[in-house]
Amino acid sequence: MTNDQIPKKMRLGSNEEDCYQRLQQQRRSLPIHPVRGRLIHEVQRHNSVIVIGETGSGKTTQIPQYLYEAGLHRNAVIAVTQPRRVAAITISKRVAQEKKTELGHLVGYCVRFEDVTSDSTKLKYMTDGMLLREAILDPLLKRYSIVILDEAHERTIHTDVLFGVVKAAQRQRAEQGLKQIKIVVMSATMDVDHFSKYFNNAPVLYLEGRQYPIQVYYSVEPQTDYLFASLVTLFQIHKKEPAQKDVLIFLTGQEEIESAVKSIRDIAREVMRAPNIVVCPLYSSLPSFSQLRVFQPTPEGCRKVVVATNIAETSVTIQGIKFVIDSGMVKAKVYNPNSGLDLLKVVRVAKDQALQRTGRAGRESPGICYRLYTENEFETFSNTTVPEIQRCNLASVVLQLMAMHITDVAGFDFMDKPSPEAVKKALEQLELLSAVEKGERYKLTPLGRQMAAFPLDPRLSKVILTAKDFHCLEEILTIVSVLSVDSVLYTPPNKREHAMAVRQKFISSDGDHITFLNIYRAYKSVNGNKQWCNENFIDVRNMKTAQEVRRQLKEICERQELPIQSCGRDTVPIRKCLTAGYFMSAAELQREGEYVTLSTRKVVSIHPSSVLFRCRPGYVLYNELTQTSKCYMRDLCVVDADWLYETAPNYFRNKKPGR
DNA sequence: GAGCACTGC
């Protein structure tokens, strides 16, 4: 569970003991409390236990405490993993309060950039990605006696890999006569048998939730225009229902949401007598101060209408939602491993996702959900969302598994295996980067082991490790950091021309990477001044993250004793490093003025957001291909044909760039 | 001359 279980406001009275007693009272009233004894008994008796609990059962905060209080931690650490940072942080804070201890002592959390634990920490809340990182250093997870994998139904790529890693650790520890490790998997209702079977027929414990009943209404006819249908539904609700009952509408993306918000405001003002609707858009790229608007209390006599992406399914919980309108659509990234092509597509949600959306109407009282599709249509939806591990590039995961001495990745005990083609593709990519070698079977190289230490796409790790040969790690660290966060450029659609003109001064004719370097240098020279960022249309939030990433990467470099040197104003060494990581993503200018990729001779174009748009360099490297109206290359770097040959002679033997 | 679901190390 996320921040849902934390009471709206802890009443911290003057009497601390009073407050503590109240907390203990709350603990005892949770639906999980009567099951305490059975839970402890099951965990004592079995190596693995599955806990199925709906929202509000209290499992995330209570189960780790029960196991600890019963002494099952055996003086080692209980890890509780979460897919999201905020959840790990807020839940650990709550548990520390309940245990009446300071955060970081008995109870702590560990997420990227932040480790609030100590030697005395026994209950450790962490992101699943964090535990996976630890497993690279210690595949047997020896410091833990119990690993609790929470929100397992979300099937993030990290959780899925952890399933296999923790299960293997359990078996190997038993084989080696080491202390045993217990596994507790906590999930919402879907796929119970699947989980139990995978964990050696683990017993399943069912918990009651604290969800209020929700009335679900389907469309009578299939809708051709869900955007229009959502507006009609909203105003039907608005006409007949008392104000104060707020509405949450699920749509697919920024543009659609902004247009819906505008329509709602226009209709409310011009058509309805009293414009008593407060409309809030909500999507992740919305600046944080605008996001906070959804949490502000609705003025007297008004109705709040939140128009959101799937961010409101799990990551953000809004109080007071009584009605949910579900378009049944979601924007999903579709990745094609063969072409390396990314595209965002609007697709149908799965049944579990529709259920999750519906649940948002019944958090505090009974609610109503309007589904903008028919019941027959709903029956055709797939049961669950395809696990992430089956729909993305696996290079990074394969490298991590190999660093844990798992050489046969295709044969690894995944709960749901990725396709053999996707694993093969990942191994081929790692081989091109010299991270693995192919003998009788694939084997990690010393370079590959070094690469695995970086929390990055393997291509970017390769760029970093190449920098020592070109004496430009200082610059490479900056570029890699900026590339691995969301865009540091902030371009509001109505001020596009102005933003482009202001940022002209940063542009390098060598491409986007060097332009990013110039921007970061300028940002540092003004000490991250916020006004400067606003004037130059630089996204402060993402720039700060890039700075933190850089600090972390620098630390890893120092641990590997890589010399952090600067190449000054010369960009050639930098671009040669980039070539070492991205030579397989190169494109060549043709006589007709178009570009083709060297890997598959696919016709591609320079994306208009690139500083190289309207330039015609002979050879470029690109970071990604996006298919929209055309196939576009994004984030480009100008290179020399000779560098491609020098970097990967075998790869280019038959591709003949420039010859 | 264009389009940005959502997480995470």
XYZ file of C-alpha atoms (C1' of nucleotides) in Angstrom:
668
model
C 0.000 0.000 0.000
C 1.122 3.535 -0.494
C 0.545 6.579 1.629
C -3.117 5.548 1.800
C -2.853 3.994 5.188
C -1.470 6.962 6.911
C -4.187 8.901 8.698
C -4.976 12.319 7.280
C -3.515 14.083 10.196
C -1.798 12.602 13.189
C -3.121 14.393 16.198
C 0.059 15.172 18.012
C -1.334 16.408 21.275
C 0.781 17.844 24.043
C 0.680 14.477 25.736
C 3.018 12.197 23.845
C 1.927 9.114 25.727
C -1.672 9.851 24.757
C -0.693 9.939 21.139
C 1.209 6.677 21.411
C -1.771 4.987 23.064
C -3.996 6.236 20.286
C -1.612 4.779 17.710
C -1.638 1.419 19.439
C -5.425 1.565 19.553
C -5.493 2.215 15.806
C -3.112 -0.673 15.223
C -5.422 -3.048 17.087
C -8.449 -1.957 15.085
C -6.909 -2.759 11.684
C -8.456 -5.685 9.767
C -5.145 -7.531 9.890
C -4.951 -7.575 13.686
C -7.097 -10.714 14.296
C -4.938 -12.675 11.806
C -1.708 -11.859 13.642
C -1.316 -15.242 15.310
C -1.999 -17.227 12.177
C 0.399 -15.147 10.145
C 3.245 -15.685 12.611
C 2.451 -19.373 12.708
C 2.522 -19.704 8.898
C 5.786 -17.821 8.550
C 7.326 -20.038 11.248
C 6.200 -23.186 9.485
C 6.873 -22.281 5.839
C 9.750 -20.808 3.878
C 7.440 -18.657 1.801
C 4.004 -17.205 2.461
C 1.675 -15.283 0.161
C -0.483 -12.580 1.701
C -3.435 -11.316 -0.289
C -4.815 -8.118 1.082
C -6.858 -5.297 -0.265
C -6.260 -1.639 0.302
C -6.472 -0.581 3.912
C -5.840 -3.954 5.519
C -2.744 -2.554 7.205
C -0.484 -5.307 5.919
C 2.388 -3.060 4.866
C 2.777 -1.340 8.209
C 1.800 -4.234 10.520
C 3.204 -7.476 9.119
C 6.856 -6.454 9.444
C 6.189 -5.363 13.046
C 4.405 -8.620 13.923
C 7.273 -10.702 12.579
C 9.752 -8.568 14.448
C 7.799 -8.674 17.717
C 7.596 -12.465 17.430
C 11.376 -12.604 17.114
C 11.302 -14.104 13.636
C 13.955 -11.670 12.413
C 16.470 -13.708 14.448
C 18.543 -10.609 15.042
C 19.001 -9.978 11.302
C 17.166 -7.472 9.101
C 13.645 -7.674 7.707
C 13.542 -6.052 4.261
C 10.253 -4.672 2.954
C 10.348 -3.668 -0.695
C 8.146 -1.099 -2.428
C 7.984 -0.150 -6.098
C 8.006 3.582 -5.273
C 10.315 5.828 -3.270
C 7.634 7.914 -1.568
C 5.897 4.777 -0.327
C 9.098 3.403 1.212
C 9.756 6.710 2.949
C 6.262 7.527 4.235
C 5.512 4.004 5.456
C 8.790 3.728 7.341
C 8.068 7.054 9.030
C 4.699 5.771 10.149
C 6.116 2.501 11.472
C 8.844 4.351 13.375
C 6.111 6.384 15.090
C 4.183 3.256 15.968
C 7.346 1.715 17.401
C 8.054 4.958 19.238
C 11.569 5.181 17.845
C 13.502 7.679 15.846
C 13.611 6.956 12.123
C 16.928 5.359 11.167
C 17.299 3.305 14.318
C 15.074 0.231 14.667
C 13.033 1.307 11.625
C 14.633 2.892 8.555
C 14.438 3.270 4.827
C 16.818 3.051 1.929
C 16.132 4.555 -1.495
C 18.396 5.982 -4.190
C 20.370 8.983 -2.882
C 19.116 8.383 0.649
C 20.000 5.747 3.229
C 18.306 6.366 6.570
C 19.378 3.168 8.321
C 22.011 2.187 10.867
C 23.481 -0.945 12.414
C 20.495 -1.117 14.744
C 17.938 -1.102 11.890
C 15.875 -4.275 11.843
C 12.880 -3.126 9.811
C 14.180 -1.746 6.541
C 11.777 -0.293 3.985
C 13.367 0.039 0.576
C 12.637 0.289 -3.128
C 12.741 -3.007 -5.005
C 15.457 -1.555 -7.249
C 17.588 -0.871 -4.196
C 17.434 -4.463 -2.940
C 18.288 -5.646 -6.437
C 21.403 -3.424 -6.412
C 22.412 -4.963 -3.090
C 21.958 -8.425 -4.571
C 24.716 -7.687 -7.104
C 27.149 -7.296 -4.199
C 25.661 -10.188 -2.192
C 23.428 -12.557 -4.185
C 22.620 -14.550 -1.025
C 21.314 -11.414 0.749
C 23.031 -12.607 3.912
C 22.139 -9.643 6.068
C 18.414 -10.390 5.742
C 16.402 -13.055 7.513
C 13.071 -12.122 5.925
C 12.348 -10.422 2.623
C 8.853 -9.028 2.209
C 7.970 -8.152 -1.381
C 5.062 -5.733 -1.284
C 2.785 -4.659 -4.148
C 3.851 -7.787 -5.992
C 0.822 -7.576 -8.302
C 2.299 -4.486 -9.925
C 4.959 -6.725 -11.469
C 7.595 -4.064 -11.957
C 10.722 -5.311 -13.683
C 12.622 -5.014 -10.406
C 10.054 -7.018 -8.430
C 10.013 -9.726 -11.087
C 13.788 -10.118 -11.071
C 13.774 -10.071 -7.264
C 11.292 -12.979 -7.203
C 13.911 -15.139 -8.901
C 16.868 -13.742 -6.994
C 15.289 -14.175 -3.550
C 13.999 -17.620 -4.405
C 17.483 -18.654 -5.560
C 19.028 -17.183 -2.403
C 16.604 -19.207 -0.303
C 17.537 -22.448 -2.026
C 21.271 -21.777 -2.031
C 21.352 -20.779 1.610
C 19.613 -24.020 2.486
C 22.069 -26.002 0.351
C 25.057 -24.319 1.941
C 23.726 -24.814 5.449
C 23.459 -21.086 6.046
C 20.714 -19.426 8.088
C 17.446 -19.595 6.234
C 15.710 -16.695 4.556
C 11.929 -16.366 4.639
C 9.958 -14.833 1.800
C 6.634 -13.057 2.237
C 4.902 -11.916 -0.940
C 2.139 -9.350 -0.502
C -0.241 -8.657 -3.331
C -3.703 -7.468 -4.303
C -6.206 -10.063 -5.407
C -5.108 -10.997 -8.924
C -3.138 -14.139 -9.813
C -3.104 -15.828 -6.405
C -2.437 -19.352 -7.726
C 0.295 -18.107 -10.019
C 2.181 -16.605 -7.065
C 1.640 -19.582 -4.768
C 2.742 -22.101 -7.361
C 5.899 -20.178 -8.201
C 6.917 -20.044 -4.539
C 6.762 -23.828 -4.097
C 3.048 -23.938 -3.305
C 3.320 -21.410 -0.530
C 0.269 -21.078 1.736
C -1.986 -18.114 1.020
C -3.391 -15.836 3.690
C -6.392 -13.688 2.800
C -6.969 -10.378 4.530
C -10.042 -8.243 4.549
C -9.755 -4.738 3.231
C -11.264 -1.462 4.243
C -12.750 -0.642 0.920
C -16.247 0.808 0.713
C -18.721 -0.617 -1.808
C -18.621 0.952 -5.249
C -21.468 0.897 -7.729
C -20.174 0.295 -11.262
C -22.101 1.557 -14.312
C -21.164 0.538 -17.825
C -21.978 2.319 -21.074
C -25.003 0.863 -22.819
C -23.432 1.364 -26.254
C -19.734 1.303 -27.205
C -18.319 4.835 -27.267
C -16.457 6.122 -30.297
C -15.285 9.295 -28.581
C -14.328 8.679 -24.953
C -13.226 12.269 -24.451
C -16.679 13.553 -25.375
C -18.345 10.772 -23.381
C -16.357 11.703 -20.285
C -17.554 15.324 -20.506
C -21.189 14.278 -20.935
C -20.915 11.938 -17.943
C -19.241 14.590 -15.812
C -21.976 17.150 -16.411
C -24.694 14.586 -15.765
C -23.109 13.956 -12.386
C -22.655 17.661 -11.807
C -26.303 18.411 -12.519
C -27.859 15.884 -10.192
C -25.350 15.321 -7.397
C -24.654 17.677 -4.500
C -21.403 19.634 -4.644
C -18.511 18.533 -2.365
C -18.636 15.126 -4.012
C -15.499 15.185 -6.141
C -14.876 13.513 -9.488
C -11.776 11.791 -10.876
C -11.531 11.272 -14.636
C -8.925 8.923 -16.130
C -7.653 9.966 -19.572
C -4.417 9.150 -21.400
C -2.012 12.066 -21.724
C -1.072 15.686 -21.300
C -2.561 17.137 -24.457
C -5.837 15.314 -24.036
C -6.072 16.297 -20.381
C -5.355 19.972 -21.031
C -7.982 20.049 -23.755
C -10.525 18.346 -21.494
C -9.754 20.799 -18.692
C -10.350 23.718 -21.036
C -13.653 22.270 -22.297
C -14.890 21.660 -18.751
C -14.071 25.221 -17.729
C -15.729 26.655 -20.848
C -18.872 24.591 -20.459
C -19.108 25.305 -16.732
C -18.813 29.032 -17.364
C -20.944 29.419 -20.471
C -23.553 26.683 -20.264
C -24.104 26.051 -16.581
C -25.551 28.843 -14.498
C -23.111 28.602 -11.596
C -19.523 27.892 -12.585
C -18.948 26.020 -9.327
C -16.392 23.542 -10.652
C -12.715 23.542 -9.732
C -10.807 21.653 -12.423
C -7.319 20.235 -11.785
C -5.176 18.545 -14.418
C -2.792 15.901 -13.096
C 0.088 14.240 -14.945
C 3.702 13.675 -14.031
C 5.351 16.328 -16.222
C 3.123 18.966 -14.659
C 5.281 21.263 -12.491
C 5.032 20.189 -8.837
C 3.323 23.358 -7.606
C 0.482 22.719 -10.075
C 0.286 19.097 -8.979
C -0.211 20.224 -5.384
C -3.459 21.955 -6.370
C -5.316 18.639 -6.330
C -4.722 18.355 -2.580
C -6.145 21.761 -1.714
C -9.568 21.578 -0.064
C -12.466 22.360 -2.370
C -14.144 25.714 -1.582
C -17.601 25.583 -0.011
C -20.330 24.750 -2.525
C -17.852 23.683 -5.193
C -16.999 20.399 -6.835
C -13.426 19.381 -7.553
C -12.829 17.584 -10.838
C -9.427 15.957 -11.263
C -8.484 14.966 -14.810
C -5.551 12.572 -14.559
C -3.370 9.989 -16.262
C -2.680 6.656 -14.597
C -0.548 8.592 -12.097
C -3.767 8.710 -9.995
C -4.102 4.916 -10.027
C -1.362 4.258 -7.501
C 1.184 7.054 -7.129
C -1.077 9.899 -6.069
C -4.056 9.453 -3.737
C -6.628 12.227 -3.593
C -9.045 12.617 -0.700
C -12.757 13.116 -1.217
C -13.213 11.317 -4.556
C -16.778 10.024 -4.798
C -17.064 9.453 -8.550
C -14.620 7.916 -10.986
C -15.044 8.206 -14.746
C -12.867 5.646 -16.532
C -12.151 6.087 -20.241
C -10.747 2.549 -20.268
C -7.722 3.778 -22.196
C -4.080 4.239 -21.290
C -0.977 5.400 -23.119
C 1.617 2.654 -23.102
C 5.104 2.396 -24.466
C 5.494 -0.301 -27.041
C 9.037 -1.513 -27.558
C 10.175 -3.523 -30.539
C 13.401 -5.346 -29.658
C 14.304 -6.003 -33.288
C 14.162 -2.446 -34.547
C 14.943 -0.825 -31.194
C 11.963 1.349 -31.973
C 9.867 2.957 -29.270
C 6.368 4.138 -29.709
C 3.670 5.403 -27.423
C 0.278 3.988 -28.203
C -3.157 4.546 -26.726
C -4.437 1.092 -25.783
C -7.133 -0.551 -23.690
C -6.467 -0.987 -19.988
C -6.421 -4.485 -18.467
C -9.130 -5.659 -16.064
C -6.873 -5.257 -13.022
C -6.138 -1.681 -14.033
C -9.838 -0.913 -14.501
C -10.444 -2.359 -11.035
C -7.708 -0.209 -9.558
C -9.260 2.906 -11.116
C -12.691 1.953 -9.807
C -11.267 1.523 -6.303
C -10.290 5.167 -6.229
C -13.984 6.064 -5.709
C -14.372 4.165 -2.439
C -11.555 5.299 -0.201
C -13.601 7.112 2.449
C -17.210 6.221 1.722
C -19.246 4.286 -0.835
C -18.727 5.586 -4.370
C -19.737 5.264 -7.994
C -17.670 4.409 -11.059
C -18.787 5.145 -14.612
C -17.015 3.027 -17.188
C -17.102 4.507 -20.664
C -17.267 1.053 -22.255
C -19.833 -1.720 -22.274
C -19.779 -4.753 -20.033
C -19.180 -6.908 -23.112
C -16.181 -4.807 -24.027
C -14.852 -5.157 -20.484
C -15.029 -8.943 -20.799
C -12.673 -8.748 -23.788
C -9.980 -6.864 -21.807
C -7.017 -8.986 -20.755
C -6.984 -9.973 -17.081
C -3.701 -8.388 -16.093
C -1.253 -5.940 -17.555
C 1.649 -7.692 -19.285
C 4.552 -7.705 -16.783
C 7.130 -5.047 -17.553
C 9.855 -7.641 -18.021
C 8.043 -8.923 -21.102
C 7.900 -5.589 -22.835
C 11.178 -3.749 -22.517
C 14.857 -3.787 -23.411
C 16.559 -6.349 -21.174
C 20.215 -5.349 -21.615
C 20.443 -3.836 -18.165
C 18.657 -6.715 -16.397
C 20.737 -9.344 -18.190
C 23.939 -7.544 -17.195
C 22.796 -7.419 -13.569
C 21.897 -11.107 -13.498
C 25.253 -12.040 -14.982
C 26.955 -9.940 -12.342
C 25.130 -12.144 -9.808
C 26.758 -15.179 -11.425
C 23.599 -16.231 -13.218
C 25.071 -17.209 -16.562
C 22.064 -18.906 -18.127
C 19.691 -15.958 -18.200
C 17.303 -17.584 -20.694
C 16.943 -20.510 -18.280
C 16.584 -18.332 -15.186
C 13.608 -19.112 -12.975
C 11.395 -16.127 -13.830
C 7.782 -16.208 -12.721
C 6.932 -15.188 -16.289
C 9.800 -15.534 -18.708
C 10.711 -12.802 -21.166
C 10.788 -14.040 -24.767
C 13.961 -15.907 -25.817
C 14.385 -13.362 -28.636
C 14.440 -10.473 -26.156
C 17.113 -12.225 -24.041
C 19.143 -13.030 -27.155
C 18.898 -9.439 -28.339
C 20.102 -8.181 -24.950
C 23.070 -10.573 -24.959
C 23.997 -9.477 -28.490
C 23.922 -5.860 -27.424
C 26.102 -6.611 -24.390
C 28.501 -8.518 -26.632
C 28.815 -5.505 -28.951
C 29.711 -3.443 -25.886
C 32.302 -6.082 -24.838
C 30.449 -6.581 -21.569
C 30.042 -10.295 -22.286
C 32.007 -12.815 -24.359
C 30.583 -15.708 -26.254
C 32.366 -18.999 -25.734
C 30.440 -22.167 -25.091
C 28.059 -19.885 -23.303
C 28.021 -16.185 -22.563
C 30.399 -14.990 -19.873
C 30.772 -11.636 -18.149
C 34.019 -9.795 -18.982
C 35.936 -7.714 -16.412
C 34.646 -4.654 -18.271
C 31.097 -6.002 -17.967
C 31.539 -6.423 -14.220
C 32.672 -2.819 -13.943
C 29.702 -1.706 -16.050
C 27.239 -3.531 -13.779
C 28.243 -1.284 -10.877
C 26.553 1.699 -12.532
C 22.791 2.236 -12.205
C 22.586 3.016 -15.928
C 21.737 1.631 -19.317
C 24.791 -0.463 -20.320
C 25.525 1.846 -23.249
C 25.921 4.760 -20.868
C 28.093 2.707 -18.487
C 30.289 1.870 -21.456
C 30.600 5.569 -22.321
C 31.743 6.284 -18.762
C 34.320 3.499 -18.745
C 35.678 4.632 -22.112
C 36.239 8.152 -20.801
C 39.413 7.192 -18.964
C 41.119 6.454 -22.307
C 40.159 9.886 -23.606
C 40.787 11.812 -20.372
C 37.368 13.463 -20.301
C 35.449 11.773 -17.454
C 34.601 15.192 -15.999
C 32.531 16.079 -19.075
C 31.218 12.562 -19.669
C 29.813 12.346 -16.129
C 27.810 15.488 -16.799
C 26.468 14.349 -20.161
C 25.547 10.869 -18.931
C 23.753 12.337 -15.911
C 21.687 14.722 -18.013
C 20.854 11.915 -20.455
C 19.646 9.615 -17.701
C 17.054 11.975 -16.228
C 13.888 13.435 -17.745
C 14.393 16.410 -20.040
C 16.166 19.331 -18.402
C 14.553 21.602 -20.982
C 11.194 23.075 -20.116
C 9.303 24.249 -23.195
C 5.733 25.471 -22.629
C 3.854 25.138 -25.944
C 2.741 28.779 -26.016
C 6.256 30.120 -25.458
C 8.142 27.748 -27.691
C 9.679 30.373 -29.983
C 10.825 32.445 -27.042
C 12.316 29.431 -25.219
C 14.220 28.364 -28.325
C 15.583 31.887 -28.864
C 16.744 32.240 -25.244
C 18.481 28.864 -25.298
C 20.254 29.651 -28.578
C 23.381 30.631 -26.634
C 23.918 27.077 -25.395
C 23.740 25.415 -28.794
C 26.729 23.472 -30.094
C 27.033 22.506 -33.745
C 28.360 19.166 -32.465
C 24.848 18.214 -31.372
C 22.545 17.816 -28.398
C 25.014 16.107 -26.045
C 27.493 18.946 -26.159
C 24.604 21.407 -25.867
C 23.538 19.631 -22.649
C 27.100 19.970 -21.394
C 27.010 23.722 -22.075
C 23.682 24.041 -20.274
C 24.935 22.147 -17.218
C 28.091 24.277 -17.082
C 26.038 27.468 -17.260
C 23.700 26.126 -14.567
C 26.645 25.388 -12.280
C 28.180 28.805 -12.913
C 25.068 30.485 -11.499
C 24.826 27.913 -8.654
C 21.513 26.583 -9.899
C 19.836 29.959 -9.481
C 16.116 29.415 -9.831
C 15.340 32.661 -11.611
C 18.094 31.963 -14.119
C 16.477 28.567 -14.774
C 13.090 30.161 -15.347
C 14.495 32.789 -17.677
C 16.305 30.147 -19.708
C 13.469 27.590 -19.685
C 15.510 25.040 -17.779
C 13.586 22.543 -15.626
C 14.968 23.002 -12.097
C 13.570 19.763 -10.708
C 15.162 17.582 -13.380
C 18.390 19.570 -13.304
C 18.694 18.944 -9.548
C 18.134 15.241 -10.135
C 20.850 15.260 -12.807
C 23.168 16.848 -10.262
C 22.403 14.090 -7.744
C 22.883 11.392 -10.356
C 26.226 12.938 -11.244
C 27.324 12.899 -7.614
C 26.384 9.213 -7.340
C 28.123 8.246 -10.601
C 31.221 10.168 -9.577
C 31.365 8.204 -6.332
C 31.207 4.902 -8.200
C 33.977 6.109 -10.533
C 36.151 7.036 -7.576
C 35.586 3.616 -6.045
C 36.754 2.097 -9.328
C 39.730 4.472 -9.262
C 38.905 6.061 -12.587
C 40.780 9.364 -13.029
C 38.339 12.262 -13.296
C 39.995 14.479 -15.890
C 38.767 17.263 -18.153
C 39.335 17.716 -21.876
C 38.619 21.446 -21.687
C 37.016 22.920 -24.806
C 37.883 20.053 -27.151
C 34.760 18.032 -27.924
C 36.435 15.288 -29.994
C 37.349 13.054 -27.009
C 33.797 13.352 -25.681
C 32.232 12.397 -28.980
C 34.622 9.469 -29.355
C 33.485 8.173 -25.962
C 29.878 8.465 -27.024
C 30.755 6.490 -30.145
C 32.004 3.623 -27.972
C 28.566 3.250 -26.377
C 26.330 4.172 -29.297
C 28.071 3.062 -32.510
C 25.218 0.625 -33.148
C 22.872 3.607 -33.233
C 24.440 5.568 -36.074
C 22.852 7.118 -39.142
C 24.333 8.274 -42.423
C 23.273 11.171 -44.648
C 22.239 10.081 -48.158
C 22.617 12.022 -51.362
C 18.895 12.687 -51.408
C 19.263 14.487 -48.083
C 17.655 11.827 -45.904
C 19.261 9.647 -43.247
C 19.440 5.869 -43.012
C 20.538 3.872 -39.972
C 23.711 1.846 -40.470
C 22.369 -1.114 -38.505
C 19.261 -1.861 -40.590
C 19.261 0.766 -43.382
C 16.035 2.230 -42.071
C 15.052 5.703 -43.256
C 14.982 8.105 -40.296
C 14.768 11.858 -39.705
C 16.210 14.321 -37.238
C 13.637 15.250 -34.630
C 12.660 18.938 -34.746
C 13.563 19.304 -31.064
C 17.213 18.547 -31.835
C 19.713 21.373 -32.207
C 20.816 19.607 -35.402
C 17.410 19.951 -37.038
C 18.042 21.709 -40.412
C 21.712 20.773 -40.187
C 22.970 18.010 -42.412
C 26.020 16.400 -40.778
C 27.317 13.305 -42.606
C 27.172 10.977 -39.584
C 25.259 11.126 -36.356
C 24.679 8.940 -33.302
C 21.212 8.904 -31.802
C 20.008 7.957 -28.323
C 16.584 6.748 -29.327
C 14.220 6.215 -32.227
C 10.618 7.305 -31.826
C 7.903 6.478 -34.297
C 5.242 9.167 -34.576
C 4.311 10.848 -37.833
C 7.775 9.783 -39.047
C 10.592 7.741 -37.563
C 12.609 10.275 -35.615
C 16.073 10.166 -34.050
C 16.283 12.000 -30.727
C 19.357 13.372 -28.907
C 21.989 13.453 -31.612
C 25.756 13.736 -31.687
C 27.870 14.546 -34.772
C 30.600 11.964 -35.391
C 33.234 11.067 -37.965
C 32.891 7.944 -40.133
C 36.455 6.960 -39.187
C 35.599 6.879 -35.481
C 32.897 4.325 -36.166
C 35.388 2.057 -37.922
C 38.040 2.503 -35.286
C 35.611 1.747 -32.470
C 33.937 -1.327 -33.930
C 35.800 -2.613 -36.988
C 34.053 -5.973 -37.015
C 30.629 -4.474 -36.683
C 31.159 -2.096 -39.598
C 33.053 -4.477 -41.882
C 30.017 -5.017 -44.098
C 28.215 -1.790 -43.423
C 30.738 0.507 -45.119
C 30.035 3.923 -43.638
C 31.575 6.581 -45.874
C 33.303 4.127 -48.209
C 8.800 21.396 -38.451
C 6.790 18.143 -33.607
C 4.803 15.635 -29.328
C 6.050 14.265 -24.411
C 1.941 6.956 -19.962
C 4.282 5.712 -15.340
C 8.038 3.976 -12.156
C 13.184 2.976 -10.606
C 18.844 1.943 -9.484
